Coordinates of N, CA and C in Angstrom, one line a residue:
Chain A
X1 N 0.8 -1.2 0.0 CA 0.0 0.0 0.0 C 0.9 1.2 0.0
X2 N 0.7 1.9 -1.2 CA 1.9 3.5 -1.0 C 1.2 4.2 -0.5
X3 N 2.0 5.1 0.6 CA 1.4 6.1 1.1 C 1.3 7.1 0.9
X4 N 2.6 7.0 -0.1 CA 2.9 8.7 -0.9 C 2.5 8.2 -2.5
X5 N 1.8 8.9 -2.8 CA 1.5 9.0 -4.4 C 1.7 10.3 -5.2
X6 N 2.2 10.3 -6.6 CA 3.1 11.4 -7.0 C 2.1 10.6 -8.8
X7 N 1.0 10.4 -9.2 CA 0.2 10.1 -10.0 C 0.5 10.5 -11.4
X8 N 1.7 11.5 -11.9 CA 1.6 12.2 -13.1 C 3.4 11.6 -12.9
X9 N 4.0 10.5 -14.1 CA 5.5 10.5 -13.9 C 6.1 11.2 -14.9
X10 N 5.4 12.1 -15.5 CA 6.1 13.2 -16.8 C 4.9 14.9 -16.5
X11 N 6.0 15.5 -16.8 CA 5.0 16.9 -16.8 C 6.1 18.0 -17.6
X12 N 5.3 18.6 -18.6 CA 6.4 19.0 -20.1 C 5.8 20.6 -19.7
X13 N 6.3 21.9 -19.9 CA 6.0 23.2 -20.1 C 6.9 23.7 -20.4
X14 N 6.2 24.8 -21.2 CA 6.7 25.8 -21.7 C 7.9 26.9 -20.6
X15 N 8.9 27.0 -20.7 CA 9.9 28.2 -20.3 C 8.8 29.7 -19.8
X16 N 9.0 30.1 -18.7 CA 8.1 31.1 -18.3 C 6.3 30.7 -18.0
X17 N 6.2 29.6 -18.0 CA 4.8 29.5 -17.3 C 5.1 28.4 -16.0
X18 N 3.9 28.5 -16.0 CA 3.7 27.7 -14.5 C 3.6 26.4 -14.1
X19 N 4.7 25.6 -13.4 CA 4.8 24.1 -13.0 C 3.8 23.3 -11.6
X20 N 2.7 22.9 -12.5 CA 2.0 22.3 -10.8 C 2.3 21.0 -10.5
X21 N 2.9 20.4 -9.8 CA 3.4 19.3 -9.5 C 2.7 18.9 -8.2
X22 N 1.9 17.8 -8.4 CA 1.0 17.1 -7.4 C 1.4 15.7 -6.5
X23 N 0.8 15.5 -5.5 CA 1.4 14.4 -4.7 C 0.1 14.4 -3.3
X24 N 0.0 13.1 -3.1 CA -1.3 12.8 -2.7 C -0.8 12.2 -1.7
X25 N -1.3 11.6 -0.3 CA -0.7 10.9 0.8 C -2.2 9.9 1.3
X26 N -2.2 9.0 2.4 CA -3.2 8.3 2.7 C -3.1 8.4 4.6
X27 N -2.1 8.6 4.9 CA -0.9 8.2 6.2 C -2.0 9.8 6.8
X28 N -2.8 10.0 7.6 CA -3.3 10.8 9.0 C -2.2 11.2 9.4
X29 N -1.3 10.6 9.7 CA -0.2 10.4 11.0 C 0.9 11.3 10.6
X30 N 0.5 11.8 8.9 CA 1.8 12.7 8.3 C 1.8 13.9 8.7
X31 N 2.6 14.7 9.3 CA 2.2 16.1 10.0 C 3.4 16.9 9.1
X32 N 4.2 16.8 8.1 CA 5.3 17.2 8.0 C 5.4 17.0 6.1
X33 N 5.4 17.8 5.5 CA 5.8 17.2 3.7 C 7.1 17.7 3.3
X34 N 7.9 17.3 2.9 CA 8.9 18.0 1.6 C 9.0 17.7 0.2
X35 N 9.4 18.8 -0.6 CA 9.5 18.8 -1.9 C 11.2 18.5 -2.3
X36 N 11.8 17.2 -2.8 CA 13.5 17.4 -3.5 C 13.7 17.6 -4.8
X37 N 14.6 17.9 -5.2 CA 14.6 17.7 -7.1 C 16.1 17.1 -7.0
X38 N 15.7 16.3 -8.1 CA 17.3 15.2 -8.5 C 17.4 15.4 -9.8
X39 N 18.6 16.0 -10.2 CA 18.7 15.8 -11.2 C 19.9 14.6 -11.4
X40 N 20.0 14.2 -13.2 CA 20.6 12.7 -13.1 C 21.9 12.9 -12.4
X41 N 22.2 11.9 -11.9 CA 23.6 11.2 -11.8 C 24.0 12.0 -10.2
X42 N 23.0 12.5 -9.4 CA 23.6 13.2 -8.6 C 22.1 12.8 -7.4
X43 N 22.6 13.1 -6.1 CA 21.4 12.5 -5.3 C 20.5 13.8 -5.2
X44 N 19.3 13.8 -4.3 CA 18.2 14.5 -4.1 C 19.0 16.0 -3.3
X45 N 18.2 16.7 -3.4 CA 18.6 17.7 -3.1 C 16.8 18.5 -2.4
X46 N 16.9 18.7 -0.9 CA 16.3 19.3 -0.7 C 15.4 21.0 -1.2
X47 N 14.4 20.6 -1.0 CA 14.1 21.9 -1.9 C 12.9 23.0 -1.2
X48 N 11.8 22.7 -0.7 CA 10.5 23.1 0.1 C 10.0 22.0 1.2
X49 N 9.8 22.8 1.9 CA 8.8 21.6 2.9 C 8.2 22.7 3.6
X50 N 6.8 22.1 4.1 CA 5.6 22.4 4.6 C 5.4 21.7 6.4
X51 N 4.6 22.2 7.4 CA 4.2 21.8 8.6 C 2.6 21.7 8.0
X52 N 1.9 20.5 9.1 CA 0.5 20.5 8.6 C -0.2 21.6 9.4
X53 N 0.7 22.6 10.1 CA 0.2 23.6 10.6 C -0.9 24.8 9.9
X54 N 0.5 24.8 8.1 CA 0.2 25.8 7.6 C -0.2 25.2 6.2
X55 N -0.9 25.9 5.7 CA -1.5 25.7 4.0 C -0.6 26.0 2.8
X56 N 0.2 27.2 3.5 CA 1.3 27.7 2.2 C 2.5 27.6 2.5
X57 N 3.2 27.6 1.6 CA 5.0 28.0 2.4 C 5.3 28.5 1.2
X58 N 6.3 29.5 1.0 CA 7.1 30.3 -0.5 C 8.0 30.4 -0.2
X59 N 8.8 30.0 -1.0 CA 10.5 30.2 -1.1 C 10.5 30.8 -2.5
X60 N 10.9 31.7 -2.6 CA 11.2 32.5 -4.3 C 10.0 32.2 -4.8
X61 N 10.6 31.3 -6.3 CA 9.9 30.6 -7.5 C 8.8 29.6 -6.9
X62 N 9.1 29.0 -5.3 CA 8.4 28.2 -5.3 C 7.8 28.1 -4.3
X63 N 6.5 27.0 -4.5 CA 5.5 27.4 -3.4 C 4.5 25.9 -3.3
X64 N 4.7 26.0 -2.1 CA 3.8 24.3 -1.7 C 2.4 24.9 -0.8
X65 N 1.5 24.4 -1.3 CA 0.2 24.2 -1.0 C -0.1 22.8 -0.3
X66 N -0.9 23.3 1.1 CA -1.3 21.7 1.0 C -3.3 21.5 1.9
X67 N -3.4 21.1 1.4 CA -5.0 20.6 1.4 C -5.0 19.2 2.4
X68 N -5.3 19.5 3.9 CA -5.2 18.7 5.2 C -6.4 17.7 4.6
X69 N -7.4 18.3 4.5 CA -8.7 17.4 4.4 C -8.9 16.4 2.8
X70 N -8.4 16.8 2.0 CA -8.2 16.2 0.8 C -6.8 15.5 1.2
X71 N -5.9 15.5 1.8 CA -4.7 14.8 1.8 C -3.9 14.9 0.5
X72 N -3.7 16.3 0.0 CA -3.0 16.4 -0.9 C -2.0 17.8 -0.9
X73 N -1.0 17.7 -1.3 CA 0.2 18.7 -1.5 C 0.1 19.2 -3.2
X74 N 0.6 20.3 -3.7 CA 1.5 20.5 -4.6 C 2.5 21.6 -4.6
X75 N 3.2 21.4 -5.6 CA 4.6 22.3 -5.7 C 4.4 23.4 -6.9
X76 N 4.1 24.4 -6.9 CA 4.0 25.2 -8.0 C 5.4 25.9 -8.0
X77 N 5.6 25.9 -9.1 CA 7.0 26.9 -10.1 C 6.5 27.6 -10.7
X78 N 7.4 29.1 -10.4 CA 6.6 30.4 -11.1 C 7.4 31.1 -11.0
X79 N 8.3 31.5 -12.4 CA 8.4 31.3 -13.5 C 9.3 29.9 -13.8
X80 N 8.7 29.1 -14.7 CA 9.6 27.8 -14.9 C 10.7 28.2 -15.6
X81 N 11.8 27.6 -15.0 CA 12.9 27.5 -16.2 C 13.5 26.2 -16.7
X82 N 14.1 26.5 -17.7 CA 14.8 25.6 -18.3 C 15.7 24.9 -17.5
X83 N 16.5 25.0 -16.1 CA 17.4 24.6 -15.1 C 16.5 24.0 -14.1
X84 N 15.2 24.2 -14.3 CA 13.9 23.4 -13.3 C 14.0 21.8 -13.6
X85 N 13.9 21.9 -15.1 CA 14.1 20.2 -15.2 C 14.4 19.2 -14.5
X86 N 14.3 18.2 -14.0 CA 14.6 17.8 -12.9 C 13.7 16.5 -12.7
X87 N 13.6 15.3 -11.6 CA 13.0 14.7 -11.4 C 12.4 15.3 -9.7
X88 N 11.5 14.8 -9.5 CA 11.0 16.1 -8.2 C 9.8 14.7 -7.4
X89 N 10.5 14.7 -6.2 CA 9.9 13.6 -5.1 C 9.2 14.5 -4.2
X90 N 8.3 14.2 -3.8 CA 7.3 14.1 -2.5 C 7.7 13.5 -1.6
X91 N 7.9 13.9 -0.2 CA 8.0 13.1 1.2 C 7.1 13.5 2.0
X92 N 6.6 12.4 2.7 CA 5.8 13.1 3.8 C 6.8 12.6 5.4
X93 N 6.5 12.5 6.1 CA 7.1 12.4 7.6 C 6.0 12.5 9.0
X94 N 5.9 11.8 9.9 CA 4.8 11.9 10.7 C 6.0 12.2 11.8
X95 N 5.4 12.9 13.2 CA 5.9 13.7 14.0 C 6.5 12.2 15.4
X96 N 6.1 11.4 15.2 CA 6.5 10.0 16.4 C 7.2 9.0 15.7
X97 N 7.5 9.2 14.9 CA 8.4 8.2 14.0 C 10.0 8.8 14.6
X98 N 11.0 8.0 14.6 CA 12.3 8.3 15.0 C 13.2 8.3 14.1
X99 N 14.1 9.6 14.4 CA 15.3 9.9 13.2 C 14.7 10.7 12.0
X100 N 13.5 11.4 12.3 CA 12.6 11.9 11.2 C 12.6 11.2 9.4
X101 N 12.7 10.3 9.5 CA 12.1 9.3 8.8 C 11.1 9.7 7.6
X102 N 11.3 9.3 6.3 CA 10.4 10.0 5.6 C 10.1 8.8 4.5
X103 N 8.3 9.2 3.9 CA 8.1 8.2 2.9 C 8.1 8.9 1.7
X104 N 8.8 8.5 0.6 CA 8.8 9.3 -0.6 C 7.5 8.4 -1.5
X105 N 7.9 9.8 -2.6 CA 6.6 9.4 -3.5 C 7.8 8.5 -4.8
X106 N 7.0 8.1 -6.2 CA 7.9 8.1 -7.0 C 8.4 8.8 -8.1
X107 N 8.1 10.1 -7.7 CA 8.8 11.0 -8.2 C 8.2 11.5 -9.7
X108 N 8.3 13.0 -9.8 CA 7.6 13.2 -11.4 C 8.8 13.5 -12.0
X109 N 8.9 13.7 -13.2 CA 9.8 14.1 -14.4 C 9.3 15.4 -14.9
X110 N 9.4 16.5 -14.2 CA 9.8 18.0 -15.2 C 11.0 18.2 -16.2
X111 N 10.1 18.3 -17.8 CA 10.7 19.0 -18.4 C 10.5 20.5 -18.8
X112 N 11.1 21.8 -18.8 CA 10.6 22.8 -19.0 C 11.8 23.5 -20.7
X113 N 10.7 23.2 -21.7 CA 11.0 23.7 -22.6 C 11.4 25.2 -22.9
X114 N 12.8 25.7 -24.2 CA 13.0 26.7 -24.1 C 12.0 27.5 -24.8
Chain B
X1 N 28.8 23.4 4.6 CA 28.1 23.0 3.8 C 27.7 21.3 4.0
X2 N 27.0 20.8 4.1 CA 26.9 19.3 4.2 C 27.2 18.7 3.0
X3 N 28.4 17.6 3.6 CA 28.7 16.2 2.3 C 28.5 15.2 2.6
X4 N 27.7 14.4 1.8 CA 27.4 12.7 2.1 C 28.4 12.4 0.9
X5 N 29.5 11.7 1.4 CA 30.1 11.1 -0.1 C 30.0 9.6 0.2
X6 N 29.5 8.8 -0.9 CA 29.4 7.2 -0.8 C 30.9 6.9 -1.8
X7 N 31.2 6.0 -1.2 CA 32.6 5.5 -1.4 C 33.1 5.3 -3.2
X8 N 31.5 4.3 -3.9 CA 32.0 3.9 -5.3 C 30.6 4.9 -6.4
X9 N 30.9 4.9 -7.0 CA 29.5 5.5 -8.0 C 29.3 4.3 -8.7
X10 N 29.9 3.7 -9.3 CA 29.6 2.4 -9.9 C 30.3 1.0 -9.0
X11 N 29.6 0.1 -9.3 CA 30.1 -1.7 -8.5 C 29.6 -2.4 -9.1
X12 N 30.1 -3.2 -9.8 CA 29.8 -4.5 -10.3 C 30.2 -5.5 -9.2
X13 N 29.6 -6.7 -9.1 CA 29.7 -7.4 -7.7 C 28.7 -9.4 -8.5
X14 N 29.5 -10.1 -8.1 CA 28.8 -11.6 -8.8 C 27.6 -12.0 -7.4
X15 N 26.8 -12.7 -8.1 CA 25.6 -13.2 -6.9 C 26.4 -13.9 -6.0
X16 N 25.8 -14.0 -5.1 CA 26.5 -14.7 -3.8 C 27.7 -14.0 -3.2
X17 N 28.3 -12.7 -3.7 CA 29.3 -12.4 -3.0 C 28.5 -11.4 -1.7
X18 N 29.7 -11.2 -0.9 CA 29.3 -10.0 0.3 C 29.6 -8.5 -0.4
X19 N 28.8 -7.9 -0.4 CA 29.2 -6.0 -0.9 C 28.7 -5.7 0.4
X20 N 29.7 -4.3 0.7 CA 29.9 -3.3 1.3 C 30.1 -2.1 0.3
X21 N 29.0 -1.2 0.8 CA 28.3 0.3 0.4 C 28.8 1.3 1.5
X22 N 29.7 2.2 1.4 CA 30.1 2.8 2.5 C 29.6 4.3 2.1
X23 N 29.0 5.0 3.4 CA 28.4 6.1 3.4 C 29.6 7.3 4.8
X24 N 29.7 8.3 4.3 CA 30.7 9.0 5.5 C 30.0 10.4 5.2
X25 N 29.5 11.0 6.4 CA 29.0 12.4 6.5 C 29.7 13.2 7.2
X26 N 30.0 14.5 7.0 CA 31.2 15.5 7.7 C 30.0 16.8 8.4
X27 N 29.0 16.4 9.1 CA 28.6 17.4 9.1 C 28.2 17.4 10.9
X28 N 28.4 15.8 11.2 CA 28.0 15.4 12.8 C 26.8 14.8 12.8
X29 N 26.2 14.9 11.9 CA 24.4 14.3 11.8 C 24.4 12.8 12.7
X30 N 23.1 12.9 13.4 CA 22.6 12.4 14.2 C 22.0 11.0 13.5
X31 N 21.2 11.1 12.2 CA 20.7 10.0 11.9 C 20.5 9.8 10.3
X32 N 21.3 8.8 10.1 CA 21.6 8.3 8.4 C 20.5 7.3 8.1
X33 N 20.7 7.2 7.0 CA 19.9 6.3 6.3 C 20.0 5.9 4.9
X34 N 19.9 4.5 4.5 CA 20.3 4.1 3.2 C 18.6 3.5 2.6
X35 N 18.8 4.2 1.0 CA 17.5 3.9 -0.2 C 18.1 3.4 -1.2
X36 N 16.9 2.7 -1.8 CA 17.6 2.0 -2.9 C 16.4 2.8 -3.9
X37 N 16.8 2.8 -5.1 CA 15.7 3.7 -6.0 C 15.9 3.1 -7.4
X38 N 14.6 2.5 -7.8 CA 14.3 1.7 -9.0 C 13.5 2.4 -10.2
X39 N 13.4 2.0 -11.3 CA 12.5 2.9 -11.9 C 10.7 2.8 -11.2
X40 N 10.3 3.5 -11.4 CA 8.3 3.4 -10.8 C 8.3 3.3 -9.4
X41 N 9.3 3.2 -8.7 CA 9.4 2.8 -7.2 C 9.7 3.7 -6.4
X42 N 10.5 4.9 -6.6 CA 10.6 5.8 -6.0 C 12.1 5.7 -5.2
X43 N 12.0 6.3 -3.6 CA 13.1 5.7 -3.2 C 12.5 5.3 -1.7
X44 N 12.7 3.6 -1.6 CA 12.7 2.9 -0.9 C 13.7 2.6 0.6
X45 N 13.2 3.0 1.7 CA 14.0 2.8 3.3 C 14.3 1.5 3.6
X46 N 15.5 1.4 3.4 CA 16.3 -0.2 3.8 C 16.4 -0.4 5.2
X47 N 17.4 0.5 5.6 CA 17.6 0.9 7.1 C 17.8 2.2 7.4
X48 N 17.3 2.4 9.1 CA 18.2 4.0 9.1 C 18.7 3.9 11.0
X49 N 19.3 4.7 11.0 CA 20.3 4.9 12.1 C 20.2 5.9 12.8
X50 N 19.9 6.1 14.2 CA 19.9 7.6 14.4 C 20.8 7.8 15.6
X51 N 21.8 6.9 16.2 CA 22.4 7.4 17.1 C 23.7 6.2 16.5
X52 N 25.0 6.2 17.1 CA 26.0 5.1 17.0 C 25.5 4.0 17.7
X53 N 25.5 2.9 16.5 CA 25.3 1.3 17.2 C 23.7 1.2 16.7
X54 N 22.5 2.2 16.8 CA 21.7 2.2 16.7 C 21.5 1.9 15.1
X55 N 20.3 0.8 15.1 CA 19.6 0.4 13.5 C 18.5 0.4 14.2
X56 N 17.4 0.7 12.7 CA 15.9 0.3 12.7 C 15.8 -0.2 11.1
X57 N 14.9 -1.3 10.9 CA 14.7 -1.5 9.8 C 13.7 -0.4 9.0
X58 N 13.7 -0.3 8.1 CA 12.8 0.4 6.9 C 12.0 -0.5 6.7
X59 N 11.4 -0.1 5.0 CA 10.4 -1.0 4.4 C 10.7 -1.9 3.7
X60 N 12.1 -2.1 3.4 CA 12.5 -3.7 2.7 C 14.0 -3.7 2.9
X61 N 13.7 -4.1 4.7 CA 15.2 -4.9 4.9 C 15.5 -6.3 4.5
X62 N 15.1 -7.1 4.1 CA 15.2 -8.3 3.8 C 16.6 -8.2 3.0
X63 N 17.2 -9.0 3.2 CA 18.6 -9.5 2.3 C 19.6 -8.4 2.7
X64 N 19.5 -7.6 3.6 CA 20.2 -6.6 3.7 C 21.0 -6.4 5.6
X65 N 21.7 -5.7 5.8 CA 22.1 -5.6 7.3 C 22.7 -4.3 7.3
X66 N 23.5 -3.6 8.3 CA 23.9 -2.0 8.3 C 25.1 -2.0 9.8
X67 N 25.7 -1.2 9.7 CA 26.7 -1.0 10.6 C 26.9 0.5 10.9
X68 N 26.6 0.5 11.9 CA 27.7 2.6 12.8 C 27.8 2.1 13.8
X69 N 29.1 1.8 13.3 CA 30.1 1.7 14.4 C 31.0 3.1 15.0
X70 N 30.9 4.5 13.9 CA 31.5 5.8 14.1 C 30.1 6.7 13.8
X71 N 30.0 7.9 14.6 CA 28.8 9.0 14.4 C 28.8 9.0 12.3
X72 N 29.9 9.2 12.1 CA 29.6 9.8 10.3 C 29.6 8.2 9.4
X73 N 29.5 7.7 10.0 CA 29.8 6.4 8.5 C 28.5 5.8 8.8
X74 N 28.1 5.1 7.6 CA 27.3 4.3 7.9 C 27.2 3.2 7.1
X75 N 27.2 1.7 6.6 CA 27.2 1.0 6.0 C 26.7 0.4 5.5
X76 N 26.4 -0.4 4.5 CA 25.3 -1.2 4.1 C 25.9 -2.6 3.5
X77 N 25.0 -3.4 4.2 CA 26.1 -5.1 3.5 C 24.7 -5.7 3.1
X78 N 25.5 -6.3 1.9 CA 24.7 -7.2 1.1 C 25.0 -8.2 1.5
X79 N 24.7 -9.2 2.5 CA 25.3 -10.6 2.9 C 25.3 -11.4 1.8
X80 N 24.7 -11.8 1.2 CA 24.7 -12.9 -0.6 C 23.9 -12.0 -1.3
X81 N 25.0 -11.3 -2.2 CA 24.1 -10.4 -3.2 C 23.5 -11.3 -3.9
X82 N 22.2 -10.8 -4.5 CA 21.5 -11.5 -5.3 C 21.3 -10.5 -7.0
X83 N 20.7 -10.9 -8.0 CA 20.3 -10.4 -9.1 C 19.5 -8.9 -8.6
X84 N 18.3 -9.5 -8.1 CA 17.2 -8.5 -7.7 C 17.6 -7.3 -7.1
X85 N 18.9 -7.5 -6.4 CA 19.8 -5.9 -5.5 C 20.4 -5.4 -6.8
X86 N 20.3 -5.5 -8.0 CA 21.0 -4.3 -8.9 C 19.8 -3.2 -8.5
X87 N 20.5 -2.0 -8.2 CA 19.4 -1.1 -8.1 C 21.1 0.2 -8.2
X88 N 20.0 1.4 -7.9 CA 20.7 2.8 -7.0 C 20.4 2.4 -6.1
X89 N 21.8 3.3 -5.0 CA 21.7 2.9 -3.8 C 22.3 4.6 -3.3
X90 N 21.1 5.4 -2.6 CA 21.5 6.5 -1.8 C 21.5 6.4 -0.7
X91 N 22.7 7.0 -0.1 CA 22.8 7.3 1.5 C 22.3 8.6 1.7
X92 N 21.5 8.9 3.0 CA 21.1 10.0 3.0 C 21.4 10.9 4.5
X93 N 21.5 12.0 5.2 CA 21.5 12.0 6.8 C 21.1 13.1 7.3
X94 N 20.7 13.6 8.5 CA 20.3 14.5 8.8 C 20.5 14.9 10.3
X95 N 20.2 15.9 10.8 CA 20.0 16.8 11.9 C 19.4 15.8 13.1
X96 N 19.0 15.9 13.6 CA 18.4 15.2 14.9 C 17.1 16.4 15.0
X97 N 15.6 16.1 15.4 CA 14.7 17.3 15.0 C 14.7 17.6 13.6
X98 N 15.1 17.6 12.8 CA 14.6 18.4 11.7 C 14.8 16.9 10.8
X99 N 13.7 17.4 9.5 CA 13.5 16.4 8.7 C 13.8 16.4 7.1
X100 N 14.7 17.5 6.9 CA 15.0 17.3 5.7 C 16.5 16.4 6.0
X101 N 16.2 15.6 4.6 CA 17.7 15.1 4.4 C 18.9 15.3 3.6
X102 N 19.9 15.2 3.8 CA 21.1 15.2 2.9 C 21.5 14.2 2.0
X103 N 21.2 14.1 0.6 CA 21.6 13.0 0.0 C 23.3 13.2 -0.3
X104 N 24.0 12.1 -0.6 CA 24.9 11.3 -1.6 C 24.4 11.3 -2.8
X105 N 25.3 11.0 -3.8 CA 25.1 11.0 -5.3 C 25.0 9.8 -6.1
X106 N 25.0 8.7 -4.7 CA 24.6 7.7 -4.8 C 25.9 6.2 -5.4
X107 N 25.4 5.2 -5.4 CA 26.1 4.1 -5.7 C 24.9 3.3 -6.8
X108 N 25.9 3.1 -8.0 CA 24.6 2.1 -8.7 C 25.6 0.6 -8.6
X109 N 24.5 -0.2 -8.4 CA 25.3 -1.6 -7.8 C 24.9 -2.4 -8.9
X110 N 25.8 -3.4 -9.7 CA 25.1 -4.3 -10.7 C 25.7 -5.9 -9.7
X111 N 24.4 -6.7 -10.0 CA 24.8 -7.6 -9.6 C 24.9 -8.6 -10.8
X112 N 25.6 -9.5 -11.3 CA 25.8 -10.5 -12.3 C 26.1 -11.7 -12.2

């Protein structure tokens, strides 16, 4: 049973518009999300993360939403660039789990065209 | 700046042998952990570690075991590699409290 679901494994746009990257959870117990991007040959790299405290978080370009009662996150990019490309995981994390411990999703594939 | 450096980027290794995956973090982190990442699968918790000496299994320890014996290293043995363990293999580690983690660039392991 996955707990993290990431439903779309390709998402293609245009250079200058907007990246919605979605990820869905089933786990109550998750109180905590992060957004990574990996690009090839190199490991994940932290990027956004959210408390189930709050609905938004913004860092620059980017911005995680998340919807408590639907159990769903996403990652919007605004303005996409061509260096966005990337493969991009979902984690969630629940608050009693030890060593903060995380379940990933299996990750989507952004390409952002020039 | 945090570095996870894993020892090989590539390993070729025959079934039935023992592999050792070596992970070393320079940052003092409290609690490592090793994934393995397949295509459609995402990245999967083998084991993780959060103090020296301390293991907990993940979600598919099977065929697998781990070692911190030092705060920064952390290891991963394949007691009889099998076919099925070709995969990526990321070490990852982190802060004590906080939950982002630091990846490695990873190890891809072929078994033959």
């Amino acid at each position: 049973d996955q707990q993290v679901k990431q439903n779309s494994p390709s998402l293609s746009v245009q250079e200058g518009r907007i990246s919605i990257l979605n990820c869905d959870y089933t786990n109550s117990m998750f109180d905590y999300f992060l957004w990574y991007k990996k690009y090839p040959a190199e490991g994940p790299t932290f990027l956004i993360s959210i408390s189930s405290i709050k609905d938004k978080n913004e860092d620059g370009r980017f911005t995680v939403f998340l919807n408590k009662s639907a159990k769903h996150l996403s990652l919007h990019i605004v303005p996409s660039q061509p260096g966005d490309s990337a493969v991009y995981f979902c984690a969630a994390s629940a608050g009693d789990t030890n060593a903060g411990k995380s379940t990933f999703g299996d990750g989507t594939t952004l390409t952002v065209k020039p | 700046d945090v570095k996870v450096t894993q020892s090989s980027r590539y390993l070729v290794k025959r079934t039935g042998e023992k592999v050792f995956l070596e992970c070393v973090q320079d940052m003092d982190h409290e609690n490592m952990f090793w994934y393995r990442q397949d295509p459609g699968l995402g990245l999967r918790l083998i084991y993780f570690s959060y103090d020296v000496k301390m293991k907990e299994k993940g979600d598919i320890p099977e065929g697998y075991s781990v070692s911190r014996e030092k705060k920064e290293r952390f290891s991963l043995i394949l007691e009889s590699a099998s076919t099925n363990q070709t995969s990526m293999y990321l070490c990852a580690s982190s802060l004590a409290g906080l939950r982002s983690q630091h990846f490695g660039d990873g190890t891809r392991l072929s078994i033959l």
